[in-house]
Amino acid sequence: MSCPPLFFTAPTGVLLAFLLVWGAAVIADSGVFSTSLSETADSRFVGTALTAQTAIGFLLTVVTIQLVPVAADLIGWRYAFLLLAPGPLIGAVAMAALRARTTPASQHSSKEEHHDQHLDPPHPDSWPDRGALPHRR
């Protein structure tokens, strides 16, 4: 969400309330994106995906910090922040597409597989014979 031009003429209290809500929303969505990515990415590449997401996020931040003042010089501060509006829109569309791709049935089965693979101990009959370990029957 970018600060619409109408908030520049709003009373200071309204502008402050808008900026506080906007700031909280911007901070909160980071965890949502990271969680969604870690739950949907191939488990072999979760670390790489999160690293790429973080790097792209910082790159976008640096670029916008550099471009918004240039735009403000050309069109004024009141409208320069509108350049930031496509970002949240693209993010919302991407999250909707991700949600549509991930069905509840596939989430349930992948969680069961993950649980079965990582939490249940192997059956004693499948342990390698080490000589010193007694076999349970």
CSV table of N, CA, C and O in Angstrom, one decimal:
chain,number,residue,atom,x,y,z
A,1,MET,N,0.9,-1.2,0.0
A,1,MET,CA,0.0,0.0,0.0
A,1,MET,C,0.9,1.2,0.0
A,1,MET,O,1.9,1.3,0.8
A,2,SER,N,0.6,2.2,-0.9
A,2,SER,CA,1.4,3.4,-0.8
A,2,SER,C,0.5,4.5,-0.3
A,2,SER,O,-0.7,4.4,-0.2
A,3,CYS,N,1.1,5.6,0.1
A,3,CYS,CA,0.4,6.7,0.7
A,3,CYS,C,-0.3,7.4,-0.4
A,3,CYS,O,0.3,8.1,-1.1
A,4,PRO,N,-1.6,7.3,-0.5
A,4,PRO,CA,-2.4,8.0,-1.5
A,4,PRO,C,-2.2,9.6,-1.4
A,4,PRO,O,-2.0,10.1,-0.3
A,5,PRO,N,-2.3,10.3,-2.5
A,5,PRO,CA,-2.1,11.7,-2.4
A,5,PRO,C,-3.1,12.4,-1.5
A,5,PRO,O,-2.7,13.4,-0.9
A,6,LEU,N,-4.3,11.8,-1.2
A,6,LEU,CA,-5.2,12.5,-0.4
A,6,LEU,C,-4.7,12.6,1.1
A,6,LEU,O,-5.1,13.5,1.8
A,7,PHE,N,-3.9,11.7,1.5
A,7,PHE,CA,-3.4,11.8,2.9
A,7,PHE,C,-2.4,12.9,3.1
A,7,PHE,O,-2.1,13.3,4.3
A,8,PHE,N,-1.9,13.5,2.0
A,8,PHE,CA,-1.0,14.6,2.2
A,8,PHE,C,-1.7,15.9,2.7
A,8,PHE,O,-1.1,16.8,3.3
A,9,THR,N,-3.0,15.9,2.4
A,9,THR,CA,-3.8,17.1,2.8
A,9,THR,C,-4.6,16.8,4.0
A,9,THR,O,-5.3,17.6,4.5
A,10,ALA,N,-4.6,15.5,4.5
A,10,ALA,CA,-5.3,15.1,5.7
A,10,ALA,C,-4.7,15.8,7.0
A,10,ALA,O,-3.6,16.2,7.0
A,11,PRO,N,-5.5,15.9,8.0
A,11,PRO,CA,-5.0,16.4,9.3
A,11,PRO,C,-3.8,15.5,9.8
A,11,PRO,O,-3.8,14.3,9.5
A,12,THR,N,-3.0,16.1,10.5
A,12,THR,CA,-1.8,15.4,11.0
A,12,THR,C,-2.1,14.1,11.7
A,12,THR,O,-1.5,13.1,11.6
A,13,GLY,N,-3.2,14.1,12.6
A,13,GLY,CA,-3.6,12.9,13.3
A,13,GLY,C,-4.0,11.8,12.4
A,13,GLY,O,-3.7,10.6,12.6
A,14,VAL,N,-4.7,12.1,11.3
A,14,VAL,CA,-5.2,11.1,10.3
A,14,VAL,C,-4.0,10.5,9.6
A,14,VAL,O,-3.9,9.3,9.4
A,15,LEU,N,-3.1,11.4,9.2
A,15,LEU,CA,-1.9,11.0,8.5
A,15,LEU,C,-1.0,10.1,9.4
A,15,LEU,O,-0.5,9.0,9.0
A,16,LEU,N,-0.9,10.5,10.6
A,16,LEU,CA,-0.1,9.7,11.6
A,16,LEU,C,-0.7,8.3,11.8
A,16,LEU,O,-0.1,7.3,11.8
A,17,ALA,N,-2.1,8.2,12.0
A,17,ALA,CA,-2.8,7.0,12.1
A,17,ALA,C,-2.6,6.1,10.9
A,17,ALA,O,-2.3,4.9,11.0
A,18,PHE,N,-2.7,6.7,9.7
A,18,PHE,CA,-2.5,5.9,8.5
A,18,PHE,C,-1.1,5.4,8.4
A,18,PHE,O,-0.9,4.2,8.0
A,19,LEU,N,-0.1,6.2,8.7
A,19,LEU,CA,1.3,5.7,8.6
A,19,LEU,C,1.6,4.6,9.6
A,19,LEU,O,2.3,3.7,9.3
A,20,LEU,N,1.0,4.7,10.8
A,20,LEU,CA,1.2,3.6,11.8
A,20,LEU,C,0.6,2.3,11.3
A,20,LEU,O,1.2,1.3,11.5
A,21,VAL,N,-0.6,2.4,10.8
A,21,VAL,CA,-1.3,1.1,10.3
A,21,VAL,C,-0.5,0.6,9.1
A,21,VAL,O,-0.2,-0.6,9.0
A,22,TRP,N,-0.1,1.5,8.2
A,22,TRP,CA,0.7,1.1,7.0
A,22,TRP,C,2.0,0.5,7.5
A,22,TRP,O,2.4,-0.6,7.0
A,23,GLY,N,2.7,1.1,8.4
A,23,GLY,CA,4.0,0.5,8.9
A,23,GLY,C,3.9,-0.8,9.5
A,23,GLY,O,4.7,-1.7,9.3
A,24,ALA,N,2.8,-1.0,10.3
A,24,ALA,CA,2.6,-2.3,10.9
A,24,ALA,C,2.3,-3.4,9.9
A,24,ALA,O,2.7,-4.5,10.0
A,25,ALA,N,1.5,-3.0,8.9
A,25,ALA,CA,1.1,-4.0,7.8
A,25,ALA,C,2.4,-4.4,7.0
A,25,ALA,O,2.5,-5.5,6.6
A,26,VAL,N,3.2,-3.4,6.7
A,26,VAL,CA,4.5,-3.7,6.0
A,26,VAL,C,5.4,-4.7,6.7
A,26,VAL,O,5.9,-5.6,6.2
A,27,ILE,N,5.5,-4.5,8.0
A,27,ILE,CA,6.3,-5.3,8.8
A,27,ILE,C,5.7,-6.7,8.9
A,27,ILE,O,6.4,-7.7,8.8
A,28,ALA,N,4.4,-6.8,9.1
A,28,ALA,CA,3.7,-8.1,9.3
A,28,ALA,C,3.7,-8.9,8.1
A,28,ALA,O,3.8,-10.2,8.2
A,29,ASP,N,3.7,-8.4,6.9
A,29,ASP,CA,3.6,-9.2,5.7
A,29,ASP,C,4.9,-9.9,5.4
A,29,ASP,O,4.9,-11.0,4.7
A,30,SER,N,6.0,-9.5,5.9
A,30,SER,CA,7.3,-10.2,5.7
A,30,SER,C,7.2,-11.6,6.2
A,30,SER,O,7.7,-12.5,5.5
A,31,GLY,N,6.7,-11.8,7.4
A,31,GLY,CA,6.6,-13.1,8.0
A,31,GLY,C,5.7,-14.0,7.2
A,31,GLY,O,5.9,-15.2,7.0
A,32,VAL,N,4.6,-13.4,6.7
A,32,VAL,CA,3.6,-14.2,5.9
A,32,VAL,C,4.3,-14.7,4.6
A,32,VAL,O,4.1,-15.9,4.3
A,33,PHE,N,5.0,-13.8,3.9
A,33,PHE,CA,5.7,-14.2,2.7
A,33,PHE,C,6.7,-15.3,3.0
A,33,PHE,O,6.8,-16.3,2.2
A,34,SER,N,7.5,-15.1,4.0
A,34,SER,CA,8.5,-16.1,4.3
A,34,SER,C,7.9,-17.5,4.7
A,34,SER,O,8.4,-18.5,4.3
A,35,THR,N,6.9,-17.5,5.5
A,35,THR,CA,6.2,-18.7,5.9
A,35,THR,C,5.6,-19.4,4.6
A,35,THR,O,5.8,-20.6,4.5
A,36,SER,N,5.0,-18.6,3.8
A,36,SER,CA,4.4,-19.2,2.6
A,36,SER,C,5.4,-19.8,1.7
A,36,SER,O,5.2,-20.9,1.2
A,37,LEU,N,6.5,-19.1,1.6
A,37,LEU,CA,7.6,-19.6,0.7
A,37,LEU,C,8.2,-20.9,1.3
A,37,LEU,O,8.4,-21.9,0.6
A,38,SER,N,8.4,-20.9,2.6
A,38,SER,CA,9.1,-22.1,3.2
A,38,SER,C,8.1,-23.3,3.2
A,38,SER,O,8.6,-24.4,3.2
A,39,GLU,N,6.8,-23.1,3.2
A,39,GLU,CA,5.9,-24.2,3.2
A,39,GLU,C,5.6,-24.7,1.8
A,39,GLU,O,5.2,-25.9,1.6
A,40,THR,N,5.9,-23.9,0.8
A,40,THR,CA,5.6,-24.4,-0.6
A,40,THR,C,6.8,-24.7,-1.4
A,40,THR,O,6.7,-25.4,-2.4
A,41,ALA,N,8.0,-24.2,-1.0
A,41,ALA,CA,9.2,-24.5,-1.8
A,41,ALA,C,9.6,-26.0,-1.6
A,41,ALA,O,9.3,-26.6,-0.5
A,42,ASP,N,10.3,-26.5,-2.6
A,42,ASP,CA,10.9,-27.8,-2.4
A,42,ASP,C,11.8,-27.8,-1.2
A,42,ASP,O,12.7,-26.9,-1.0
A,43,SER,N,11.7,-28.8,-0.3
A,43,SER,CA,12.4,-28.8,0.9
A,43,SER,C,13.9,-28.8,0.7
A,43,SER,O,14.6,-28.3,1.6
A,44,ARG,N,14.4,-29.2,-0.4
A,44,ARG,CA,15.9,-29.2,-0.7
A,44,ARG,C,16.4,-27.7,-0.9
A,44,ARG,O,17.5,-27.5,-0.8
A,45,PHE,N,15.4,-26.8,-1.2
A,45,PHE,CA,15.8,-25.5,-1.6
A,45,PHE,C,15.2,-24.4,-0.8
A,45,PHE,O,15.3,-23.2,-1.2
A,46,VAL,N,14.7,-24.7,0.4
A,46,VAL,CA,14.1,-23.7,1.2
A,46,VAL,C,15.1,-22.6,1.6
A,46,VAL,O,14.8,-21.4,1.5
A,47,GLY,N,16.2,-23.0,2.0
A,47,GLY,CA,17.2,-22.0,2.4
A,47,GLY,C,17.6,-21.1,1.3
A,47,GLY,O,17.7,-19.9,1.5
A,48,THR,N,17.8,-21.6,0.1
A,48,THR,CA,18.1,-20.8,-1.0
A,48,THR,C,17.0,-19.9,-1.4
A,48,THR,O,17.2,-18.7,-1.7
A,49,ALA,N,15.8,-20.4,-1.3
A,49,ALA,CA,14.6,-19.6,-1.7
A,49,ALA,C,14.4,-18.5,-0.7
A,49,ALA,O,14.2,-17.3,-1.1
A,50,LEU,N,14.6,-18.7,0.6
A,50,LEU,CA,14.5,-17.6,1.6
A,50,LEU,C,15.6,-16.6,1.4
A,50,LEU,O,15.4,-15.4,1.6
A,51,THR,N,16.8,-17.1,1.1
A,51,THR,CA,17.9,-16.2,0.9
A,51,THR,C,17.7,-15.3,-0.4
A,51,THR,O,17.9,-14.1,-0.3
A,52,ALA,N,17.2,-15.9,-1.4
A,52,ALA,CA,16.8,-15.1,-2.6
A,52,ALA,C,15.7,-14.1,-2.3
A,52,ALA,O,15.8,-13.0,-2.8
A,53,GLN,N,14.7,-14.5,-1.6
A,53,GLN,CA,13.6,-13.6,-1.2
A,53,GLN,C,14.1,-12.4,-0.4
A,53,GLN,O,13.8,-11.3,-0.7
A,54,THR,N,15.0,-12.7,0.5
A,54,THR,CA,15.6,-11.6,1.3
A,54,THR,C,16.4,-10.7,0.5
A,54,THR,O,16.3,-9.4,0.6
A,55,ALA,N,17.2,-11.2,-0.4
A,55,ALA,CA,18.1,-10.4,-1.3
A,55,ALA,C,17.3,-9.6,-2.2
A,55,ALA,O,17.5,-8.4,-2.4
A,56,ILE,N,16.2,-10.2,-2.8
A,56,ILE,CA,15.4,-9.4,-3.7
A,56,ILE,C,14.6,-8.3,-3.0
A,56,ILE,O,14.5,-7.2,-3.5
A,57,GLY,N,14.2,-8.6,-1.7
A,57,GLY,CA,13.5,-7.6,-0.9
A,57,GLY,C,14.4,-6.4,-0.6
A,57,GLY,O,14.0,-5.2,-0.7
A,58,PHE,N,15.7,-6.7,-0.3
A,58,PHE,CA,16.6,-5.6,0.0
A,58,PHE,C,17.0,-4.8,-1.3
A,58,PHE,O,17.1,-3.6,-1.3
A,59,LEU,N,17.1,-5.5,-2.4
A,59,LEU,CA,17.3,-4.9,-3.7
A,59,LEU,C,16.2,-3.9,-4.0
A,59,LEU,O,16.4,-2.7,-4.4
A,60,LEU,N,15.0,-4.4,-3.9
A,60,LEU,CA,13.8,-3.5,-4.2
A,60,LEU,C,13.8,-2.3,-3.3
A,60,LEU,O,13.4,-1.2,-3.7
A,61,THR,N,14.2,-2.5,-2.0
A,61,THR,CA,14.2,-1.4,-1.0
A,61,THR,C,15.2,-0.3,-1.5
A,61,THR,O,14.9,0.9,-1.5
A,62,VAL,N,16.4,-0.8,-1.8
A,62,VAL,CA,17.5,0.1,-2.2
A,62,VAL,C,17.1,0.9,-3.5
A,62,VAL,O,17.2,2.1,-3.6
A,63,VAL,N,16.5,0.2,-4.5
A,63,VAL,CA,16.1,0.8,-5.7
A,63,VAL,C,15.0,1.9,-5.4
A,63,VAL,O,15.1,3.0,-5.9
A,64,THR,N,14.0,1.5,-4.6
A,64,THR,CA,12.9,2.5,-4.4
A,64,THR,C,13.4,3.7,-3.6
A,64,THR,O,13.0,4.8,-3.8
A,65,ILE,N,14.3,3.4,-2.6
A,65,ILE,CA,14.9,4.6,-1.9
A,65,ILE,C,15.6,5.5,-2.8
A,65,ILE,O,15.6,6.8,-2.6
A,66,GLN,N,16.2,5.0,-3.8
A,66,GLN,CA,16.9,5.9,-4.8
A,66,GLN,C,16.0,6.5,-5.8
A,66,GLN,O,16.2,7.7,-6.2
A,67,LEU,N,14.9,5.8,-6.2
A,67,LEU,CA,14.1,6.3,-7.3
A,67,LEU,C,12.9,7.3,-6.8
A,67,LEU,O,12.6,8.2,-7.5
A,68,VAL,N,12.4,7.0,-5.6
A,68,VAL,CA,11.3,7.9,-5.2
A,68,VAL,C,11.7,9.3,-5.1
A,68,VAL,O,11.0,10.2,-5.5
A,69,PRO,N,12.9,9.7,-4.5
A,69,PRO,CA,13.2,11.1,-4.5
A,69,PRO,C,13.4,11.7,-5.9
A,69,PRO,O,13.1,12.9,-6.1
A,70,VAL,N,13.9,10.9,-6.8
A,70,VAL,CA,14.0,11.4,-8.2
A,70,VAL,C,12.6,11.7,-8.8
A,70,VAL,O,12.4,12.7,-9.4
A,71,ALA,N,11.7,10.8,-8.5
A,71,ALA,CA,10.3,11.0,-9.0
A,71,ALA,C,9.7,12.2,-8.3
A,71,ALA,O,9.0,12.9,-8.9
A,72,ALA,N,10.0,12.3,-7.0
A,72,ALA,CA,9.5,13.5,-6.3
A,72,ALA,C,10.0,14.8,-6.9
A,72,ALA,O,9.2,15.8,-6.9
A,73,ASP,N,11.2,14.8,-7.3
A,73,ASP,CA,11.7,16.1,-8.0
A,73,ASP,C,11.0,16.3,-9.3
A,73,ASP,O,10.8,17.5,-9.7
A,74,LEU,N,10.6,15.3,-10.0
A,74,LEU,CA,9.9,15.4,-11.3
A,74,LEU,C,8.4,15.7,-11.1
A,74,LEU,O,7.8,16.5,-11.8
A,75,ILE,N,7.7,15.0,-10.2
A,75,ILE,CA,6.2,15.1,-10.1
A,75,ILE,C,5.8,15.6,-8.7
A,75,ILE,O,4.6,15.7,-8.5
A,76,GLY,N,6.6,15.7,-7.8
A,76,GLY,CA,6.3,16.1,-6.4
A,76,GLY,C,6.1,15.0,-5.5
A,76,GLY,O,5.7,13.9,-5.9
A,77,TRP,N,6.3,15.2,-4.2
A,77,TRP,CA,6.2,14.2,-3.2
A,77,TRP,C,4.8,13.6,-3.1
A,77,TRP,O,4.6,12.4,-2.8
A,78,ARG,N,3.8,14.5,-3.3
A,78,ARG,CA,2.4,14.1,-3.2
A,78,ARG,C,2.1,12.8,-4.1
A,78,ARG,O,1.3,12.0,-3.7
A,79,TYR,N,2.7,12.8,-5.3
A,79,TYR,CA,2.4,11.7,-6.2
A,79,TYR,C,3.5,10.7,-6.4
A,79,TYR,O,3.3,9.6,-6.9
A,80,ALA,N,4.7,11.0,-5.8
A,80,ALA,CA,5.9,10.1,-6.0
A,80,ALA,C,5.6,8.7,-5.3
A,80,ALA,O,6.1,7.7,-5.9
A,81,PHE,N,4.9,8.7,-4.2
A,81,PHE,CA,4.7,7.5,-3.5
A,81,PHE,C,3.7,6.5,-4.3
A,81,PHE,O,3.7,5.3,-4.0
A,82,LEU,N,3.0,7.0,-5.3
A,82,LEU,CA,2.2,6.2,-6.1
A,82,LEU,C,3.0,5.2,-6.9
A,82,LEU,O,2.5,4.1,-7.3
A,83,LEU,N,4.3,5.5,-7.1
A,83,LEU,CA,5.2,4.5,-7.8
A,83,LEU,C,5.3,3.2,-7.0
A,83,LEU,O,5.7,2.2,-7.5
A,84,LEU,N,5.1,3.3,-5.7
A,84,LEU,CA,5.2,2.1,-4.8
A,84,LEU,C,4.0,1.2,-4.9
A,84,LEU,O,4.0,0.0,-4.4
A,85,ALA,N,2.9,1.7,-5.4
A,85,ALA,CA,1.6,0.9,-5.4
A,85,ALA,C,1.6,-0.4,-6.1
A,85,ALA,O,1.0,-1.4,-5.7
A,86,PRO,N,2.3,-0.5,-7.3
A,86,PRO,CA,2.4,-1.8,-7.9
A,86,PRO,C,3.0,-3.0,-7.1
A,86,PRO,O,2.5,-4.1,-7.3
A,87,GLY,N,3.9,-2.7,-6.2
A,87,GLY,CA,4.5,-3.7,-5.4
A,87,GLY,C,3.5,-4.6,-4.6
A,87,GLY,O,3.5,-5.8,-4.8
A,88,PRO,N,2.7,-3.9,-3.8
A,88,PRO,CA,1.7,-4.7,-3.0
A,88,PRO,C,0.7,-5.4,-3.9
A,88,PRO,O,0.3,-6.5,-3.6
A,89,LEU,N,0.3,-4.7,-5.0
A,89,LEU,CA,-0.6,-5.3,-5.9
A,89,LEU,C,0.0,-6.6,-6.5
A,89,LEU,O,-0.7,-7.7,-6.6
A,90,ILE,N,1.2,-6.6,-7.0
A,90,ILE,CA,1.9,-7.7,-7.6
A,90,ILE,C,2.0,-8.8,-6.5
A,90,ILE,O,1.8,-10.0,-6.7
A,91,GLY,N,2.4,-8.4,-5.3
A,91,GLY,CA,2.5,-9.4,-4.2
A,91,GLY,C,1.2,-10.1,-3.9
A,91,GLY,O,1.1,-11.3,-3.7
A,92,ALA,N,0.1,-9.3,-3.9
A,92,ALA,CA,-1.3,-9.9,-3.6
A,92,ALA,C,-1.6,-10.9,-4.7
A,92,ALA,O,-2.2,-12.0,-4.4
A,93,VAL,N,-1.4,-10.5,-5.9
A,93,VAL,CA,-1.7,-11.4,-7.1
A,93,VAL,C,-0.8,-12.7,-7.0
A,93,VAL,O,-1.3,-13.8,-7.2
A,94,ALA,N,0.4,-12.5,-6.6
A,94,ALA,CA,1.3,-13.7,-6.5
A,94,ALA,C,0.9,-14.6,-5.4
A,94,ALA,O,0.9,-15.8,-5.5
A,95,MET,N,0.5,-14.0,-4.2
A,95,MET,CA,0.0,-14.9,-3.1
A,95,MET,C,-1.3,-15.6,-3.5
A,95,MET,O,-1.5,-16.7,-3.1
A,96,ALA,N,-2.2,-14.9,-4.2
A,96,ALA,CA,-3.4,-15.6,-4.6
A,96,ALA,C,-3.1,-16.8,-5.6
A,96,ALA,O,-3.7,-17.8,-5.5
A,97,ALA,N,-2.1,-16.6,-6.5
A,97,ALA,CA,-1.7,-17.6,-7.4
A,97,ALA,C,-1.1,-18.8,-6.6
A,97,ALA,O,-1.4,-20.0,-6.9
A,98,LEU,N,-0.3,-18.5,-5.6
A,98,LEU,CA,0.3,-19.5,-4.8
A,98,LEU,C,-0.7,-20.3,-4.0
A,98,LEU,O,-0.6,-21.5,-3.9
A,99,ARG,N,-1.7,-19.6,-3.5
A,99,ARG,CA,-2.7,-20.2,-2.7
A,99,ARG,C,-3.6,-21.2,-3.6
A,99,ARG,O,-3.9,-22.2,-3.2
A,100,ALA,N,-3.8,-20.7,-4.8
A,100,ALA,CA,-4.6,-21.5,-5.8
A,100,ALA,C,-3.8,-22.8,-6.2
A,100,ALA,O,-4.4,-23.8,-6.4
A,101,ARG,N,-2.5,-22.7,-6.2
A,101,ARG,CA,-1.7,-23.8,-6.6
A,101,ARG,C,-1.5,-24.8,-5.5
A,101,ARG,O,-1.4,-26.0,-5.8
A,102,THR,N,-1.6,-24.4,-4.3
A,102,THR,CA,-1.5,-25.2,-3.1
A,102,THR,C,-2.9,-25.6,-2.6
A,102,THR,O,-3.5,-24.8,-2.0
A,103,THR,N,-3.3,-26.8,-2.9
A,103,THR,CA,-4.6,-27.3,-2.5
A,103,THR,C,-4.5,-27.8,-1.0
A,103,THR,O,-3.5,-28.3,-0.6
A,104,PRO,N,-5.6,-27.8,-0.3
A,104,PRO,CA,-5.7,-28.3,1.0
A,104,PRO,C,-5.3,-29.8,1.1
A,104,PRO,O,-4.6,-30.3,2.0
A,105,ALA,N,-5.7,-30.6,0.1
A,105,ALA,CA,-5.4,-32.0,0.1
A,105,ALA,C,-3.9,-32.3,-0.1
A,105,ALA,O,-3.3,-33.1,0.6
A,106,SER,N,-3.2,-31.5,-0.9
A,106,SER,CA,-1.8,-31.7,-1.1
A,106,SER,C,-1.0,-31.2,0.2
A,106,SER,O,0.0,-31.7,0.5
A,107,GLN,N,-1.5,-30.1,0.8
A,107,GLN,CA,-0.9,-29.7,2.1
A,107,GLN,C,-1.0,-30.8,3.1
A,107,GLN,O,0.0,-31.1,3.8
A,108,HIS,N,-2.1,-31.4,3.2
A,108,HIS,CA,-2.4,-32.4,4.3
A,108,HIS,C,-1.5,-33.6,4.0
A,108,HIS,O,-0.8,-34.1,4.9
A,109,SER,N,-1.4,-34.1,2.8
A,109,SER,CA,-0.6,-35.3,2.5
A,109,SER,C,0.9,-35.0,2.7
A,109,SER,O,1.6,-35.8,3.1
A,110,SER,N,1.3,-33.8,2.3
A,110,SER,CA,2.8,-33.5,2.4
A,110,SER,C,3.1,-33.4,3.9
A,110,SER,O,4.2,-33.8,4.3
A,111,LYS,N,2.2,-32.9,4.7
A,111,LYS,CA,2.5,-32.8,6.1
A,111,LYS,C,2.6,-34.2,6.8
A,111,LYS,O,3.4,-34.4,7.6
A,112,GLU,N,1.7,-35.1,6.3
A,112,GLU,CA,1.7,-36.4,6.8
A,112,GLU,C,3.0,-37.1,6.4
A,112,GLU,O,3.6,-37.8,7.2
A,113,GLU,N,3.4,-36.9,5.2
A,113,GLU,CA,4.7,-37.6,4.7
A,113,GLU,C,5.8,-37.0,5.5
A,113,GLU,O,6.7,-37.7,5.9
A,114,HIS,N,5.9,-35.7,5.7
A,114,HIS,CA,6.9,-35.1,6.5
A,114,HIS,C,6.9,-35.6,7.9
A,114,HIS,O,8.0,-36.0,8.5
A,115,HIS,N,5.8,-35.8,8.5
A,115,HIS,CA,5.7,-36.3,9.9
A,115,HIS,C,6.2,-37.8,9.9
A,115,HIS,O,7.0,-38.1,10.7
A,116,ASP,N,5.7,-38.6,8.9
A,116,ASP,CA,6.1,-40.0,8.9
A,116,ASP,C,7.6,-40.1,8.7
A,116,ASP,O,8.3,-41.0,9.3
A,117,GLN,N,8.2,-39.3,7.9
A,117,GLN,CA,9.7,-39.4,7.6
A,117,GLN,C,10.6,-38.9,8.7
A,117,GLN,O,11.7,-39.4,8.9
A,118,HIS,N,10.1,-37.9,9.5
A,118,HIS,CA,11.1,-37.3,10.4
A,118,HIS,C,10.8,-37.5,11.9
A,118,HIS,O,11.7,-37.3,12.7
A,119,LEU,N,9.6,-37.9,12.2
A,119,LEU,CA,9.3,-38.0,13.6
A,119,LEU,C,9.2,-39.4,14.1
A,119,LEU,O,9.4,-39.7,15.3
A,120,ASP,N,8.8,-40.3,13.3
A,120,ASP,CA,8.7,-41.7,13.7
A,120,ASP,C,10.0,-42.4,13.7
A,120,ASP,O,10.7,-42.4,12.7
A,121,PRO,N,10.4,-43.1,14.8
A,121,PRO,CA,11.7,-43.8,14.8
A,121,PRO,C,11.6,-45.0,13.8
A,121,PRO,O,10.6,-45.6,13.6
A,122,PRO,N,12.7,-45.4,13.3
A,122,PRO,CA,12.7,-46.6,12.4
A,122,PRO,C,12.4,-47.8,13.2
A,122,PRO,O,12.7,-47.9,14.4
A,123,HIS,N,11.9,-48.8,12.6
A,123,HIS,CA,11.5,-50.1,13.2
A,123,HIS,C,12.8,-50.8,13.6
A,123,HIS,O,13.8,-50.8,12.8
A,124,PRO,N,12.9,-51.4,14.8
A,124,PRO,CA,14.2,-52.0,15.2
A,124,PRO,C,14.7,-53.1,14.2
A,124,PRO,O,15.9,-53.3,14.0
A,125,ASP,N,13.8,-53.8,13.5
A,125,ASP,CA,14.2,-54.8,12.5
A,125,ASP,C,14.9,-54.2,11.3
A,125,ASP,O,15.6,-54.9,10.6
A,126,SER,N,14.8,-52.8,11.1
A,126,SER,CA,15.4,-52.2,10.0
A,126,SER,C,16.8,-51.7,10.4
A,126,SER,O,17.5,-51.1,9.6
A,127,TRP,N,17.2,-51.8,11.7
A,127,TRP,CA,18.5,-51.3,12.1
A,127,TRP,C,19.6,-52.2,11.6
A,127,TRP,O,19.4,-53.4,11.5
A,128,PRO,N,20.7,-51.6,11.3
A,128,PRO,CA,21.8,-52.5,10.8
A,128,PRO,C,22.3,-53.3,12.0
A,128,PRO,O,22.3,-52.9,13.2
A,129,ASP,N,22.8,-54.5,11.7
A,129,ASP,CA,23.3,-55.4,12.7
A,129,ASP,C,24.7,-54.9,13.1
A,129,ASP,O,25.6,-54.9,12.4
A,130,ARG,N,24.9,-54.5,14.4
A,130,ARG,CA,26.1,-53.9,14.9
A,130,ARG,C,26.8,-54.9,15.9
A,130,ARG,O,27.8,-54.5,16.5
A,131,GLY,N,26.2,-56.0,16.0
A,131,GLY,CA,26.9,-57.0,17.0
A,131,GLY,C,26.6,-56.7,18.4
A,131,GLY,O,26.1,-57.6,19.1
A,132,ALA,N,26.8,-55.5,18.9
A,132,ALA,CA,26.7,-55.2,20.3
A,132,ALA,C,25.2,-54.9,20.7
A,132,ALA,O,24.9,-54.9,21.8
A,133,LEU,N,24.4,-54.5,19.7
A,133,LEU,CA,23.0,-54.1,20.0
A,133,LEU,C,22.1,-55.4,20.0
A,133,LEU,O,22.1,-56.1,19.0
A,134,PRO,N,21.4,-55.6,21.1
A,134,PRO,CA,20.5,-56.8,21.1
A,134,PRO,C,19.3,-56.5,20.1
A,134,PRO,O,18.9,-55.3,20.0
A,135,HIS,N,18.8,-57.5,19.5
A,135,HIS,CA,17.6,-57.3,18.6
A,135,HIS,C,16.4,-57.6,19.4
A,135,HIS,O,16.3,-58.5,20.3
A,136,ARG,N,15.4,-56.7,19.3
A,136,ARG,CA,14.1,-56.9,19.9
A,136,ARG,C,13.2,-57.7,19.0
A,136,ARG,O,13.2,-57.5,17.8
A,137,ARG,N,12.5,-58.6,19.6
A,137,ARG,CA,11.5,-59.4,18.8
A,137,ARG,C,10.1,-59.3,19.3
A,137,ARG,O,9.9,-59.2,20.4
